[in-house]
Amino acid sequence: DIQMTQSPSSLSASVGDRVTITCRASQSISRDLNWYQQKPGKAPKVLIYGAFNLQSGVPSRFSGSGSGTDFTLTISSLQPEDFATYYCQQSYSTPLFTFGPGTKVDMK
Amino acid sequence: HVQLVQSGAEVKRPGASVNISCEASGYTFTTYSLHWVRQAPGQGLEWMGVVDPRGGAPTYAQKFQGRVTMTADTSASTVYLTLPGLTSEDTAVYFCARDFQFTGSSSRIYKWLEPWGQGTLVIVSS
């Protein structure tokens, strides 16, 4: 199975900060990488699909990049509603999916 | 509008079995596969497996092979997750999520999970 790792596991940031989260796959997954945001008590919501495509309705401060094994989610200017946990997920080995362990973004 | 509605919370004794349902509406049920993902308290998302309502064998994560059963009832537009032999480590919120597929401009196919059910809390306790 393809394993996913994320770094950092958590970070503290302030409103307006630029935030970068990294995701790494144990083997090449081309651009088959999605990013989700999850808030406490809620189901995850997709932000980015195919490594860099912004899902409809998602603010443009979110962006994704990368291919192969290394990927990045960037929030250009953190907003109060962005404090949440972020997960990467590979769909390369479909129908088998794998999630990364998550990165919690909290307030500094 | 597309919606997945899951069955209610369960409290089970160790060794018991749990059966969770996920009813789909707002689209043709047989068009998309449905996945199960669980989340233990304070932990991350764990993909468990996927079932195609059109038929064929479900695909399970290696960790759950031989233990979990996922089925689909097309007459009820519902998928089910059965997990026997519960232990405290199975205490979690269980989500169903639809497999969404999009073909981009370069004919590249993208797949992600959307929408998700509201989650079903399963507590295993003696």
PDB file of C-alpha atoms in Angstrom:
ATOM      1  CA  ASP A   1       0.000   0.000   0.000  1.00  0.00           C
ATOM      2  CA  ILE A   2       1.058   3.582  -0.610  1.00  0.00           C
ATOM      3  CA  GLN A   3       1.917   5.364   2.639  1.00  0.00           C
ATOM      4  CA  MET A   4       1.446   9.090   3.120  1.00  0.00           C
ATOM      5  CA  THR A   5       3.272  11.336   5.559  1.00  0.00           C
ATOM      6  CA  GLN A   6       2.672  14.978   6.423  1.00  0.00           C
ATOM      7  CA  SER A   7       4.734  17.653   8.101  1.00  0.00           C
ATOM      8  CA  PRO A   8       4.451  19.301  10.421  1.00  0.00           C
ATOM      9  CA  SER A   9       1.928  17.370  12.495  1.00  0.00           C
ATOM     10  CA  SER A  10       0.798  20.657  13.986  1.00  0.00           C
ATOM     11  CA  LEU A  11       1.605  24.318  13.713  1.00  0.00           C
ATOM     12  CA  SER A  12       0.630  27.540  15.412  1.00  0.00           C
ATOM     13  CA  ALA A  13       0.022  30.584  13.282  1.00  0.00           C
ATOM     14  CA  SER A  14      -1.624  34.001  13.342  1.00  0.00           C
ATOM     15  CA  VAL A  15      -4.252  35.521  11.116  1.00  0.00           C
ATOM     16  CA  GLY A  16      -2.550  36.841   8.005  1.00  0.00           C
ATOM     17  CA  ASP A  17       0.336  34.363   8.142  1.00  0.00           C
ATOM     18  CA  ARG A  18       1.417  32.329   5.159  1.00  0.00           C
ATOM     19  CA  VAL A  19       1.112  28.637   6.029  1.00  0.00           C
ATOM     20  CA  THR A  20       2.716  25.719   4.204  1.00  0.00           C
ATOM     21  CA  ILE A  21       1.974  22.043   4.796  1.00  0.00           C
ATOM     22  CA  THR A  22       3.924  19.251   3.145  1.00  0.00           C
ATOM     23  CA  CYS A  23       2.739  15.799   2.129  1.00  0.00           C
ATOM     24  CA  ARG A  24       4.968  12.975   0.915  1.00  0.00           C
ATOM     25  CA  ALA A  25       4.006   9.671  -0.718  1.00  0.00           C
ATOM     26  CA  SER A  26       6.002   6.461  -0.322  1.00  0.00           C
ATOM     27  CA  GLN A  27       6.065   6.079  -4.107  1.00  0.00           C
ATOM     28  CA  SER A  28       5.247   8.257  -7.082  1.00  0.00           C
ATOM     29  CA  ILE A  29       1.548   9.103  -7.316  1.00  0.00           C
ATOM     30  CA  SER A  30       1.809  11.475 -10.266  1.00  0.00           C
ATOM     31  CA  ARG A  31      -0.620  14.295  -9.450  1.00  0.00           C
ATOM     32  CA  ASP A  32      -3.287  12.080  -7.838  1.00  0.00           C
ATOM     33  CA  LEU A  33      -3.262  13.972  -4.564  1.00  0.00           C
ATOM     34  CA  ASN A  34      -6.165  15.700  -2.821  1.00  0.00           C
ATOM     35  CA  TRP A  35      -6.250  18.022   0.179  1.00  0.00           C
ATOM     36  CA  TYR A  36      -9.093  18.133   2.715  1.00  0.00           C
ATOM     37  CA  GLN A  37      -9.943  20.475   5.554  1.00  0.00           C
ATOM     38  CA  GLN A  38     -11.703  19.155   8.642  1.00  0.00           C
ATOM     39  CA  LYS A  39     -13.156  21.157  11.502  1.00  0.00           C
ATOM     40  CA  PRO A  40     -14.064  19.587  14.868  1.00  0.00           C
ATOM     41  CA  GLY A  41     -17.222  17.511  14.754  1.00  0.00           C
ATOM     42  CA  LYS A  42     -17.554  17.864  10.991  1.00  0.00           C
ATOM     43  CA  ALA A  43     -16.846  15.711   7.979  1.00  0.00           C
ATOM     44  CA  PRO A  44     -13.825  16.607   5.852  1.00  0.00           C
ATOM     45  CA  LYS A  45     -14.238  18.912   2.872  1.00  0.00           C
ATOM     46  CA  VAL A  46     -12.101  18.791  -0.265  1.00  0.00           C
ATOM     47  CA  LEU A  47     -10.048  21.915  -0.981  1.00  0.00           C
ATOM     48  CA  ILE A  48      -7.693  20.828  -3.742  1.00  0.00           C
ATOM     49  CA  TYR A  49      -7.902  17.902  -6.162  1.00  0.00           C
ATOM     50  CA  GLY A  50      -5.321  16.622  -8.602  1.00  0.00           C
ATOM     51  CA  ALA A  51      -2.517  18.296  -6.621  1.00  0.00           C
ATOM     52  CA  PHE A  52      -3.260  21.884  -7.666  1.00  0.00           C
ATOM     53  CA  ASN A  53      -6.894  22.238  -8.822  1.00  0.00           C
ATOM     54  CA  LEU A  54      -8.968  24.432  -6.536  1.00  0.00           C
ATOM     55  CA  GLN A  55     -12.372  22.928  -5.770  1.00  0.00           C
ATOM     56  CA  SER A  56     -15.304  25.154  -6.656  1.00  0.00           C
ATOM     57  CA  GLY A  57     -16.187  27.539  -3.860  1.00  0.00           C
ATOM     58  CA  VAL A  58     -12.825  27.266  -2.090  1.00  0.00           C
ATOM     59  CA  PRO A  59     -11.107  30.620  -1.487  1.00  0.00           C
ATOM     60  CA  SER A  60      -8.172  31.419  -3.730  1.00  0.00           C
ATOM     61  CA  ARG A  61      -5.852  31.841  -0.733  1.00  0.00           C
ATOM     62  CA  PHE A  62      -5.586  28.045  -0.821  1.00  0.00           C
ATOM     63  CA  SER A  63      -3.217  26.561  -3.380  1.00  0.00           C
ATOM     64  CA  GLY A  64      -1.551  23.248  -4.018  1.00  0.00           C
ATOM     65  CA  SER A  65       1.576  22.187  -5.828  1.00  0.00           C
ATOM     66  CA  GLY A  66       3.781  19.186  -6.426  1.00  0.00           C
ATOM     67  CA  SER A  67       3.881  15.930  -8.314  1.00  0.00           C
ATOM     68  CA  GLY A  68       5.453  12.516  -7.941  1.00  0.00           C
ATOM     69  CA  THR A  69       6.099  12.060  -4.240  1.00  0.00           C
ATOM     70  CA  ASP A  70       6.210  15.589  -2.779  1.00  0.00           C
ATOM     71  CA  PHE A  71       3.268  17.958  -2.444  1.00  0.00           C
ATOM     72  CA  THR A  72       2.486  21.226  -0.718  1.00  0.00           C
ATOM     73  CA  LEU A  73      -0.652  22.967   0.470  1.00  0.00           C
ATOM     74  CA  THR A  74      -0.262  26.703   0.974  1.00  0.00           C
ATOM     75  CA  ILE A  75      -2.602  29.161   2.631  1.00  0.00           C
ATOM     76  CA  SER A  76      -1.399  32.567   1.481  1.00  0.00           C
ATOM     77  CA  SER A  77      -3.002  34.610   4.255  1.00  0.00           C
ATOM     78  CA  LEU A  78      -4.520  32.626   7.096  1.00  0.00           C
ATOM     79  CA  GLN A  79      -8.061  33.602   8.036  1.00  0.00           C
ATOM     80  CA  PRO A  80      -9.903  32.853  11.300  1.00  0.00           C
ATOM     81  CA  GLU A  81     -12.034  30.205   9.595  1.00  0.00           C
ATOM     82  CA  ASP A  82      -8.924  28.342   8.417  1.00  0.00           C
ATOM     83  CA  PHE A  83      -7.982  27.016  11.852  1.00  0.00           C
ATOM     84  CA  ALA A  84      -8.618  23.336  11.271  1.00  0.00           C
ATOM     85  CA  THR A  85      -6.884  20.045  10.496  1.00  0.00           C
ATOM     86  CA  TYR A  86      -5.666  19.386   6.962  1.00  0.00           C
ATOM     87  CA  TYR A  87      -5.252  15.969   5.367  1.00  0.00           C
ATOM     88  CA  CYS A  88      -3.695  14.867   2.124  1.00  0.00           C
ATOM     89  CA  GLN A  89      -5.115  11.810   0.366  1.00  0.00           C
ATOM     90  CA  GLN A  90      -3.802   9.824  -2.595  1.00  0.00           C
ATOM     91  CA  SER A  91      -6.110   8.429  -5.264  1.00  0.00           C
ATOM     92  CA  TYR A  92      -3.344   7.001  -7.462  1.00  0.00           C
ATOM     93  CA  SER A  93      -3.950   3.446  -6.299  1.00  0.00           C
ATOM     94  CA  THR A  94      -7.700   3.725  -6.850  1.00  0.00           C
ATOM     95  CA  PRO A  95      -9.925   2.151  -5.693  1.00  0.00           C
ATOM     96  CA  LEU A  96      -7.554   2.022  -2.699  1.00  0.00           C
ATOM     97  CA  PHE A  97      -7.181   5.441  -1.106  1.00  0.00           C
ATOM     98  CA  THR A  98      -4.812   6.504   1.671  1.00  0.00           C
ATOM     99  CA  PHE A  99      -4.863   9.563   3.912  1.00  0.00           C
ATOM    100  CA  GLY A 100      -1.938  11.348   5.465  1.00  0.00           C
ATOM    101  CA  PRO A 101      -1.880  11.639   9.264  1.00  0.00           C
ATOM    102  CA  GLY A 102      -3.046  15.238   9.247  1.00  0.00           C
ATOM    103  CA  THR A 103      -1.704  18.674  10.160  1.00  0.00           C
ATOM    104  CA  LYS A 104      -3.492  20.674  12.813  1.00  0.00           C
ATOM    105  CA  VAL A 105      -3.348  24.443  12.361  1.00  0.00           C
ATOM    106  CA  ASP A 106      -4.141  26.342  15.534  1.00  0.00           C
ATOM    107  CA  MET A 107      -3.922  29.885  16.733  1.00  0.00           C
ATOM    108  CA  LYS A 108      -0.622  31.210  18.019  1.00  0.00           C
TER     109      LYS A 108
ATOM    110  CA  HIS B   1     -29.104  17.719  -3.936  1.00  0.00           C
ATOM    111  CA  VAL B   2     -26.654  14.900  -3.233  1.00  0.00           C
ATOM    112  CA  GLN B   3     -26.816  13.648   0.330  1.00  0.00           C
ATOM    113  CA  LEU B   4     -25.542  10.736   2.391  1.00  0.00           C
ATOM    114  CA  VAL B   5     -27.421  10.036   5.610  1.00  0.00           C
ATOM    115  CA  GLN B   6     -25.965   7.570   8.086  1.00  0.00           C
ATOM    116  CA  SER B   7     -27.567   5.578  10.875  1.00  0.00           C
ATOM    117  CA  GLY B   8     -27.371   6.726  14.471  1.00  0.00           C
ATOM    118  CA  ALA B   9     -24.794   6.292  17.184  1.00  0.00           C
ATOM    119  CA  GLU B  10     -24.158   2.866  18.645  1.00  0.00           C
ATOM    120  CA  VAL B  11     -22.823   1.644  21.981  1.00  0.00           C
ATOM    121  CA  LYS B  12     -21.535  -1.898  21.865  1.00  0.00           C
ATOM    122  CA  ARG B  13     -19.886  -4.372  24.227  1.00  0.00           C
ATOM    123  CA  PRO B  14     -16.460  -5.781  23.337  1.00  0.00           C
ATOM    124  CA  GLY B  15     -16.846  -8.773  21.035  1.00  0.00           C
ATOM    125  CA  ALA B  16     -20.124  -7.554  19.592  1.00  0.00           C
ATOM    126  CA  SER B  17     -20.782  -6.622  15.986  1.00  0.00           C
ATOM    127  CA  VAL B  18     -21.934  -3.292  14.573  1.00  0.00           C
ATOM    128  CA  ASN B  19     -23.801  -2.615  11.358  1.00  0.00           C
ATOM    129  CA  ILE B  20     -23.848   0.964  10.037  1.00  0.00           C
ATOM    130  CA  SER B  21     -25.946   2.148   7.110  1.00  0.00           C
ATOM    131  CA  CYS B  22     -25.456   5.026   4.669  1.00  0.00           C
ATOM    132  CA  GLU B  23     -28.414   6.035   2.503  1.00  0.00           C
ATOM    133  CA  ALA B  24     -27.701   7.989  -0.653  1.00  0.00           C
ATOM    134  CA  SER B  25     -30.055  10.411  -2.369  1.00  0.00           C
ATOM    135  CA  GLY B  26     -29.962  13.063  -5.061  1.00  0.00           C
ATOM    136  CA  TYR B  27     -28.139  11.021  -7.706  1.00  0.00           C
ATOM    137  CA  THR B  28     -28.228   7.650  -9.466  1.00  0.00           C
ATOM    138  CA  PHE B  29     -26.993   5.295  -6.767  1.00  0.00           C
ATOM    139  CA  THR B  30     -25.183   2.908  -9.111  1.00  0.00           C
ATOM    140  CA  THR B  31     -23.088   5.632 -10.737  1.00  0.00           C
ATOM    141  CA  TYR B  32     -20.536   6.058  -7.961  1.00  0.00           C
ATOM    142  CA  SER B  33     -18.703   3.852  -5.483  1.00  0.00           C
ATOM    143  CA  LEU B  34     -19.012   4.557  -1.783  1.00  0.00           C
ATOM    144  CA  HIS B  35     -16.132   4.524   0.669  1.00  0.00           C
ATOM    145  CA  TRP B  36     -15.931   4.050   4.427  1.00  0.00           C
ATOM    146  CA  VAL B  37     -13.495   6.112   6.497  1.00  0.00           C
ATOM    147  CA  ARG B  38     -13.158   6.064  10.263  1.00  0.00           C
ATOM    148  CA  GLN B  39     -11.694   8.469  12.788  1.00  0.00           C
ATOM    149  CA  ALA B  40     -10.810   7.446  16.329  1.00  0.00           C
ATOM    150  CA  PRO B  41     -11.140  10.138  19.023  1.00  0.00           C
ATOM    151  CA  GLY B  42      -8.489  12.793  18.495  1.00  0.00           C
ATOM    152  CA  GLN B  43      -6.938  10.839  15.645  1.00  0.00           C
ATOM    153  CA  GLY B  44      -6.687  11.130  11.874  1.00  0.00           C
ATOM    154  CA  LEU B  45      -8.740   9.735   9.031  1.00  0.00           C
ATOM    155  CA  GLU B  46      -8.359   6.038   8.265  1.00  0.00           C
ATOM    156  CA  TRP B  47      -9.586   4.713   4.926  1.00  0.00           C
ATOM    157  CA  MET B  48     -11.299   1.347   5.399  1.00  0.00           C
ATOM    158  CA  GLY B  49     -12.557   0.316   1.993  1.00  0.00           C
ATOM    159  CA  VAL B  50     -14.910   0.912  -0.907  1.00  0.00           C
ATOM    160  CA  VAL B  51     -17.961  -0.788  -2.389  1.00  0.00           C
ATOM    161  CA  ASP B  52     -19.269  -0.412  -5.927  1.00  0.00           C
ATOM    162  CA  PRO B  53     -23.091  -0.536  -5.951  1.00  0.00           C
ATOM    163  CA  ARG B  54     -22.995  -1.984  -9.455  1.00  0.00           C
ATOM    164  CA  GLY B  55     -21.553  -5.184  -8.006  1.00  0.00           C
ATOM    165  CA  GLY B  56     -18.209  -6.892  -7.775  1.00  0.00           C
ATOM    166  CA  ALA B  57     -16.141  -7.524  -4.704  1.00  0.00           C
ATOM    167  CA  PRO B  58     -15.495  -4.579  -2.387  1.00  0.00           C
ATOM    168  CA  THR B  59     -11.916  -3.409  -1.923  1.00  0.00           C
ATOM    169  CA  TYR B  60     -10.686  -3.276   1.653  1.00  0.00           C
ATOM    170  CA  ALA B  61      -7.638  -1.727   3.264  1.00  0.00           C
ATOM    171  CA  GLN B  62      -5.170  -4.442   4.189  1.00  0.00           C
ATOM    172  CA  LYS B  63      -5.771  -3.781   7.889  1.00  0.00           C
ATOM    173  CA  PHE B  64      -9.458  -4.661   7.583  1.00  0.00           C
ATOM    174  CA  GLN B  65      -9.323  -7.557   5.132  1.00  0.00           C
ATOM    175  CA  GLY B  66     -10.942 -10.652   6.561  1.00  0.00           C
ATOM    176  CA  ARG B  67     -12.781  -8.681   9.175  1.00  0.00           C
ATOM    177  CA  VAL B  68     -14.977  -5.958   7.709  1.00  0.00           C
ATOM    178  CA  THR B  69     -17.861  -6.440   5.276  1.00  0.00           C
ATOM    179  CA  MET B  70     -19.219  -3.739   2.993  1.00  0.00           C
ATOM    180  CA  THR B  71     -22.380  -4.319   1.013  1.00  0.00           C
ATOM    181  CA  ALA B  72     -24.781  -2.338  -1.155  1.00  0.00           C
ATOM    182  CA  ASP B  73     -28.553  -2.598  -1.529  1.00  0.00           C
ATOM    183  CA  THR B  74     -29.528  -0.918  -4.772  1.00  0.00           C
ATOM    184  CA  SER B  75     -33.245  -1.168  -3.980  1.00  0.00           C
ATOM    185  CA  ALA B  76     -32.677   1.001  -0.920  1.00  0.00           C
ATOM    186  CA  SER B  77     -29.816   3.154  -2.300  1.00  0.00           C
ATOM    187  CA  THR B  78     -27.932   2.187   0.827  1.00  0.00           C
ATOM    188  CA  VAL B  79     -24.523   0.809   1.658  1.00  0.00           C
ATOM    189  CA  TYR B  80     -23.708  -1.024   4.853  1.00  0.00           C
ATOM    190  CA  LEU B  81     -20.598  -1.531   6.939  1.00  0.00           C
ATOM    191  CA  THR B  82     -20.428  -4.534   9.253  1.00  0.00           C
ATOM    192  CA  LEU B  83     -17.617  -4.793  11.773  1.00  0.00           C
ATOM    193  CA  PRO B  84     -17.595  -7.874  14.032  1.00  0.00           C
ATOM    194  CA  GLY B  85     -15.472  -8.679  17.042  1.00  0.00           C
ATOM    195  CA  LEU B  86     -15.395  -5.099  18.321  1.00  0.00           C
ATOM    196  CA  THR B  87     -12.660  -3.927  20.677  1.00  0.00           C
ATOM    197  CA  SER B  88     -12.070  -0.567  22.327  1.00  0.00           C
ATOM    198  CA  GLU B  89      -9.781   0.288  19.408  1.00  0.00           C
ATOM    199  CA  ASP B  90     -12.836   0.328  17.146  1.00  0.00           C
ATOM    200  CA  THR B  91     -14.319   3.258  19.056  1.00  0.00           C
ATOM    201  CA  ALA B  92     -14.518   5.907  16.365  1.00  0.00           C
ATOM    202  CA  VAL B  93     -16.692   8.007  14.120  1.00  0.00           C
ATOM    203  CA  TYR B  94     -17.399   6.114  10.923  1.00  0.00           C
ATOM    204  CA  PHE B  95     -18.024   8.134   7.740  1.00  0.00           C
ATOM    205  CA  CYS B  96     -19.309   7.069   4.369  1.00  0.00           C
ATOM    206  CA  ALA B  97     -18.242   9.186   1.409  1.00  0.00           C
ATOM    207  CA  ARG B  98     -19.013   9.111  -2.278  1.00  0.00           C
ATOM    208  CA  ASP B  99     -16.302   8.542  -4.827  1.00  0.00           C
ATOM    209  CA  PHE B 100     -16.418  11.611  -7.089  1.00  0.00           C
ATOM    210  CA  GLN B 101     -14.771  11.533 -10.488  1.00  0.00           C
ATOM    211  CA  PHE B 102     -13.987  14.450 -12.805  1.00  0.00           C
ATOM    212  CA  THR B 103     -12.385  14.429 -16.241  1.00  0.00           C
ATOM    213  CA  GLY B 104     -10.185  17.460 -16.780  1.00  0.00           C
ATOM    214  CA  SER B 105      -9.418  19.319 -19.979  1.00  0.00           C
ATOM    215  CA  SER B 106      -6.505  17.018 -20.804  1.00  0.00           C
ATOM    216  CA  SER B 107      -8.691  13.936 -20.316  1.00  0.00           C
ATOM    217  CA  ARG B 108      -6.959  13.325 -17.017  1.00  0.00           C
ATOM    218  CA  ILE B 109      -9.328  11.705 -14.508  1.00  0.00           C
ATOM    219  CA  TYR B 110      -9.399  13.081 -10.997  1.00  0.00           C
ATOM    220  CA  LYS B 111     -11.018  11.251  -8.067  1.00  0.00           C
ATOM    221  CA  TRP B 112     -11.819  12.442  -4.566  1.00  0.00           C
ATOM    222  CA  LEU B 113     -14.384  11.903  -1.824  1.00  0.00           C
ATOM    223  CA  GLU B 114     -17.441  14.138  -1.898  1.00  0.00           C
ATOM    224  CA  PRO B 115     -19.936  14.414  -0.309  1.00  0.00           C
ATOM    225  CA  TRP B 116     -19.552  12.767   3.068  1.00  0.00           C
ATOM    226  CA  GLY B 117     -22.150  11.425   5.447  1.00  0.00           C
ATOM    227  CA  GLN B 118     -22.583  13.069   8.816  1.00  0.00           C
ATOM    228  CA  GLY B 119     -20.683  10.314  10.594  1.00  0.00           C
ATOM    229  CA  THR B 120     -21.786   7.563  12.979  1.00  0.00           C
ATOM    230  CA  LEU B 121     -20.215   7.369  16.421  1.00  0.00           C
ATOM    231  CA  VAL B 122     -19.514   3.842  17.597  1.00  0.00           C
ATOM    232  CA  ILE B 123     -18.473   3.427  21.218  1.00  0.00           C
ATOM    233  CA  VAL B 124     -17.135   0.079  22.354  1.00  0.00           C
ATOM    234  CA  SER B 125     -17.215  -0.239  26.101  1.00  0.00           C
ATOM    235  CA  SER B 126     -17.875  -2.839  28.731  1.00  0.00           C
TER     236      SER B 126
END
